[in-house]
PDB file of C-alpha atoms in Angstrom:
ATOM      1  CA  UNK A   1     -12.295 164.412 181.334  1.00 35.00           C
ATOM      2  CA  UNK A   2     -10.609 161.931 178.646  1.00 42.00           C
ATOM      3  CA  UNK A   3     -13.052 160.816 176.089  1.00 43.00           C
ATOM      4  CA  UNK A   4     -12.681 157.013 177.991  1.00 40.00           C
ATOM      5  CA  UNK A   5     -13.850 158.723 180.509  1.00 42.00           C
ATOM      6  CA  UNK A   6     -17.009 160.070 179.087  1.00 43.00           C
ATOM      7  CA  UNK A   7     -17.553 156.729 177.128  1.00 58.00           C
ATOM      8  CA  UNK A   8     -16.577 158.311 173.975  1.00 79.00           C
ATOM      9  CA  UNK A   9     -13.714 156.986 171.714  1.00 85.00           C
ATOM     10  CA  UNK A  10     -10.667 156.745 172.485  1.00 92.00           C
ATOM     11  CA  UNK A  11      -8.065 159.441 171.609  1.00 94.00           C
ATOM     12  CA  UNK A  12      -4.558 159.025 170.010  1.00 94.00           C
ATOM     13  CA  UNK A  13      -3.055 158.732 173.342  1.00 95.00           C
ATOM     14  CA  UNK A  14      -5.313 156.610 174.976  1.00 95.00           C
ATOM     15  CA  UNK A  15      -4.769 154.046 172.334  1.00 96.00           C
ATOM     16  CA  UNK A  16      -1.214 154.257 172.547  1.00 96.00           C
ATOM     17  CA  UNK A  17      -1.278 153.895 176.449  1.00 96.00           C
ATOM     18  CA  UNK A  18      -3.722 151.022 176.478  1.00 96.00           C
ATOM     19  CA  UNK A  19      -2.000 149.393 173.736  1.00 97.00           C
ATOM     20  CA  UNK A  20       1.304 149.816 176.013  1.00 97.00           C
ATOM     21  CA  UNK A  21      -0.313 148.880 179.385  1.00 95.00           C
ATOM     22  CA  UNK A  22       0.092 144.937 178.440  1.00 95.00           C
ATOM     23  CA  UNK A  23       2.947 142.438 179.669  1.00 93.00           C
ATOM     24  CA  UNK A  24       5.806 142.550 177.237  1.00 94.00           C
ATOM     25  CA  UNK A  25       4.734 144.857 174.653  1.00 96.00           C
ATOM     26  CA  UNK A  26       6.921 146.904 172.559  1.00 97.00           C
ATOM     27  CA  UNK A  27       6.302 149.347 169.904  1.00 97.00           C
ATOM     28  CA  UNK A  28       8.025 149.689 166.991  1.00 97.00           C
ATOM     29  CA  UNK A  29       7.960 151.196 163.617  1.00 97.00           C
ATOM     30  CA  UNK A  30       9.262 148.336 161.289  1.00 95.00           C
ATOM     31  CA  UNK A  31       7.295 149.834 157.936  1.00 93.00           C
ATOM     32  CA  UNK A  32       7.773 153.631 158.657  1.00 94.00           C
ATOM     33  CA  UNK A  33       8.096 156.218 161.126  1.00 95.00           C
ATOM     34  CA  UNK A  34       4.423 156.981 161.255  1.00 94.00           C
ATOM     35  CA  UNK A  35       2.965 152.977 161.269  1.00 95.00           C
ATOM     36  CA  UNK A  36       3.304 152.158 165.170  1.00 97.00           C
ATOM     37  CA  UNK A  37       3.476 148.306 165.375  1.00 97.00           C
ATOM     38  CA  UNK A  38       2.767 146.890 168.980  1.00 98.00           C
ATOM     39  CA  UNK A  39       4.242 143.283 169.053  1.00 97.00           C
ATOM     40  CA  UNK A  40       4.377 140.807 172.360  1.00 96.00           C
ATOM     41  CA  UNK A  41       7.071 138.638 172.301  1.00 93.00           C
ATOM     42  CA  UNK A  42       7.860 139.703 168.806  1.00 94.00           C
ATOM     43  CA  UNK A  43       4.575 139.001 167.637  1.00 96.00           C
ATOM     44  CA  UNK A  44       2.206 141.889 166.116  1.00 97.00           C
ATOM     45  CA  UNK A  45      -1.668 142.454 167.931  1.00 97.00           C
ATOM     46  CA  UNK A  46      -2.012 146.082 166.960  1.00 97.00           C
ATOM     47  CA  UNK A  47      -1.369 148.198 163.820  1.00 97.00           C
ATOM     48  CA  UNK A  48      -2.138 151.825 163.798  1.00 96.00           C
ATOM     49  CA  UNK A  49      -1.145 155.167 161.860  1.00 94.00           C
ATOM     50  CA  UNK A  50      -1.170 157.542 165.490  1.00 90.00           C
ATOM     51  CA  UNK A  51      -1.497 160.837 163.538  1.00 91.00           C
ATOM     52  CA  UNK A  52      -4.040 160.124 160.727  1.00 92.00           C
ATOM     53  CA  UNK A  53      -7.486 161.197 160.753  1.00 94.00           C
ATOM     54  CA  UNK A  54      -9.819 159.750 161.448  1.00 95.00           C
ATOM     55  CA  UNK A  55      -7.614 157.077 164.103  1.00 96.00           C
ATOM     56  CA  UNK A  56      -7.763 153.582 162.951  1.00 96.00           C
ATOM     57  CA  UNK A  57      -6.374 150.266 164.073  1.00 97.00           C
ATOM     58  CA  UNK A  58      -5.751 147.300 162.706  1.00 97.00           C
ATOM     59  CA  UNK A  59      -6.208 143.978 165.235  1.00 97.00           C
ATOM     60  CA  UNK A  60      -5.868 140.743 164.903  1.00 97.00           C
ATOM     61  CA  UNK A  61      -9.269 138.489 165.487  1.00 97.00           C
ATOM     62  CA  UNK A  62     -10.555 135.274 165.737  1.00 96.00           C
ATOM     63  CA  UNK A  63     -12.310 134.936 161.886  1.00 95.00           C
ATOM     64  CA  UNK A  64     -15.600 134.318 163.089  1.00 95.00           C
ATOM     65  CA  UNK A  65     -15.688 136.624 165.189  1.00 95.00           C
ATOM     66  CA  UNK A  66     -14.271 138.960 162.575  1.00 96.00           C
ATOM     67  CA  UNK A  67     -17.215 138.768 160.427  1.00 95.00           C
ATOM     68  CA  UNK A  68     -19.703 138.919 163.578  1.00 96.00           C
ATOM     69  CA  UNK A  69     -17.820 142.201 164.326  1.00 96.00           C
ATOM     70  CA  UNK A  70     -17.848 143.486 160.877  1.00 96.00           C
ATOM     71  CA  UNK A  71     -21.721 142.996 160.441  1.00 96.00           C
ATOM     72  CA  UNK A  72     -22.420 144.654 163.318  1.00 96.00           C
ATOM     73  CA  UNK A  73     -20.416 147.655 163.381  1.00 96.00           C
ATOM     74  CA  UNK A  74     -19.639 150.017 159.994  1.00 96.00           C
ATOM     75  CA  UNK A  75     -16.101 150.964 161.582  1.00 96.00           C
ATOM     76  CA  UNK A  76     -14.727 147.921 161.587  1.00 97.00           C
ATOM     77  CA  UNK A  77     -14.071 145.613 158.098  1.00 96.00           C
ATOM     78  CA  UNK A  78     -11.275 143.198 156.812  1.00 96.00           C
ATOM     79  CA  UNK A  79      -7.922 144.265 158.077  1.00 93.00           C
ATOM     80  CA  UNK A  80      -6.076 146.540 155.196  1.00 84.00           C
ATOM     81  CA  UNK A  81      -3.053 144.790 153.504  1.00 86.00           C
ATOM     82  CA  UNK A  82      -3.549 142.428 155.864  1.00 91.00           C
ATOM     83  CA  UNK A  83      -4.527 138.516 156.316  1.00 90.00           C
ATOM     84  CA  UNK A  84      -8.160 139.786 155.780  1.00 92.00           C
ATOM     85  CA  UNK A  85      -9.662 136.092 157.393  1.00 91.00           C
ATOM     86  CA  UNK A  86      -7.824 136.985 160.931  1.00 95.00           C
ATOM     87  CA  UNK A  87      -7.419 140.970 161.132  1.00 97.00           C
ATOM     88  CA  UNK A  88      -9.732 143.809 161.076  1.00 97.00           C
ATOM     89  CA  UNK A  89      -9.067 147.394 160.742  1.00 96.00           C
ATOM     90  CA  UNK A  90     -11.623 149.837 163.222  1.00 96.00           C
ATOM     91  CA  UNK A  91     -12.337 153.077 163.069  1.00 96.00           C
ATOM     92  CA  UNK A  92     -11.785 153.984 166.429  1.00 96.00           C
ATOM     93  CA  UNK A  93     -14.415 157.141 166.210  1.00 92.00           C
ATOM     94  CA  UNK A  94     -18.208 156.235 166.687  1.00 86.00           C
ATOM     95  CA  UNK A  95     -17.159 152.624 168.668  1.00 94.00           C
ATOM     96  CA  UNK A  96     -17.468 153.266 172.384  1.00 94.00           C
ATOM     97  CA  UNK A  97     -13.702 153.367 173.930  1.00 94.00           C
ATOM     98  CA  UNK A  98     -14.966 150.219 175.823  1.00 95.00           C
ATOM     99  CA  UNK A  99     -15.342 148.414 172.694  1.00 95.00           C
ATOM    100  CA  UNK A 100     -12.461 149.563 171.120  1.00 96.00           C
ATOM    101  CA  UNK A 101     -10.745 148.564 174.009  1.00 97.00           C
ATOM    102  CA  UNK A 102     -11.972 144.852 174.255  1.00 97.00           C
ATOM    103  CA  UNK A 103     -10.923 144.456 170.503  1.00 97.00           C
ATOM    104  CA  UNK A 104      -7.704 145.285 171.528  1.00 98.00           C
ATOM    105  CA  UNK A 105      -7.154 143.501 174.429  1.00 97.00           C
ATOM    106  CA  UNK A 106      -8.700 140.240 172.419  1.00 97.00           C
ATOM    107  CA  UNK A 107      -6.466 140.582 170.071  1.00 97.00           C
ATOM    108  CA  UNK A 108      -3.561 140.629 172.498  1.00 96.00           C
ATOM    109  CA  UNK A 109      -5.063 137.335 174.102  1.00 95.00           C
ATOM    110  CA  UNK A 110      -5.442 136.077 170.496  1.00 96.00           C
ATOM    111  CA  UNK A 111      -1.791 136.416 169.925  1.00 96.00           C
ATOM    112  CA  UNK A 112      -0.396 135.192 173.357  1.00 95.00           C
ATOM    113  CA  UNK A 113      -2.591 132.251 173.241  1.00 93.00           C
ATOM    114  CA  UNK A 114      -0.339 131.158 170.035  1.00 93.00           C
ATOM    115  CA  UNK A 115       2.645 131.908 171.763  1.00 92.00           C
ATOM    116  CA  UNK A 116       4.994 128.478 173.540  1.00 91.00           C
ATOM    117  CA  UNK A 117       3.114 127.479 177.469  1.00 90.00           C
ATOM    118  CA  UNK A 118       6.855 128.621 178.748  1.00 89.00           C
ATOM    119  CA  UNK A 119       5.933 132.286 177.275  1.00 89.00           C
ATOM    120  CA  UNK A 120       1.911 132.017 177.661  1.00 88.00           C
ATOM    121  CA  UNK A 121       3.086 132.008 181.626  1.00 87.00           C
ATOM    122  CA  UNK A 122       5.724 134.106 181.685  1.00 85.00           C
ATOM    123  CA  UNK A 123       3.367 136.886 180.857  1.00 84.00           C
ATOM    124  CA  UNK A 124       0.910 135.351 183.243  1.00 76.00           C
ATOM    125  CA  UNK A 125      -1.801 134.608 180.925  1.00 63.00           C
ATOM    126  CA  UNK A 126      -1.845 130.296 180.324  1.00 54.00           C
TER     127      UNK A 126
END
């Protein structure tokens, strides 16, 4: 049983499938082999180092939200070398794969919903 599964945190894997799972999303590695970028529509939702411990990932967010998220939960604080108003960077262990999911997914939707109408329904999310 996957640590989803169990309600645990997510593994490597599991992040990389549910990052993967959305409409148009492609990874790539733009900084270096082992920073996996996933982008929709050329735009970047999630950052993440697959193979360091302990797993993080870096996700856009809406800045109140942000700081909501941040005072809540010690994994998760301003995004590293990032825009540290809009991005956060989580710990994925200790945050319930749910959560860590939702972040991602939000951040996803965060990014889409900047994106042209013509695209926004293209990937069937207006």
């Amino acid at each position: 049983m996957s640590g989803a599964a169990r309600g645990g945190s997510l593994s490597r894997d599991e992040l990389l499938a549910f990052c993967l799972e959305f409409n148009a999303v492609t990874e790539e590695f733009p900084f270096n082999p082992e920073t996996s970028v996933f982008k929709v529509v050329g735009k970047v939702f999630a950052l993440t180092a697959l193979d360091a411990e302990p797993l993080k990932v870096s996700l856009k967010c809406d800045p109140d939200e942000a700081i909501r998220l941040r005072a809540a939960h010690p994994q998760i604080v301003p995004g590293w070398h990032l825009n540290k108003r809009h991005w956060n960077t989580v710990t994925v262990a200790g945050l319930p794969a749910g959560t860590v999911r939702e972040l991602i997914e939000d951040s996803y939707d965060l990014v889409v919903a900047g994106l042209p109408k013509a695209e926004r329904l293209r990937l069937d999310r207006p």
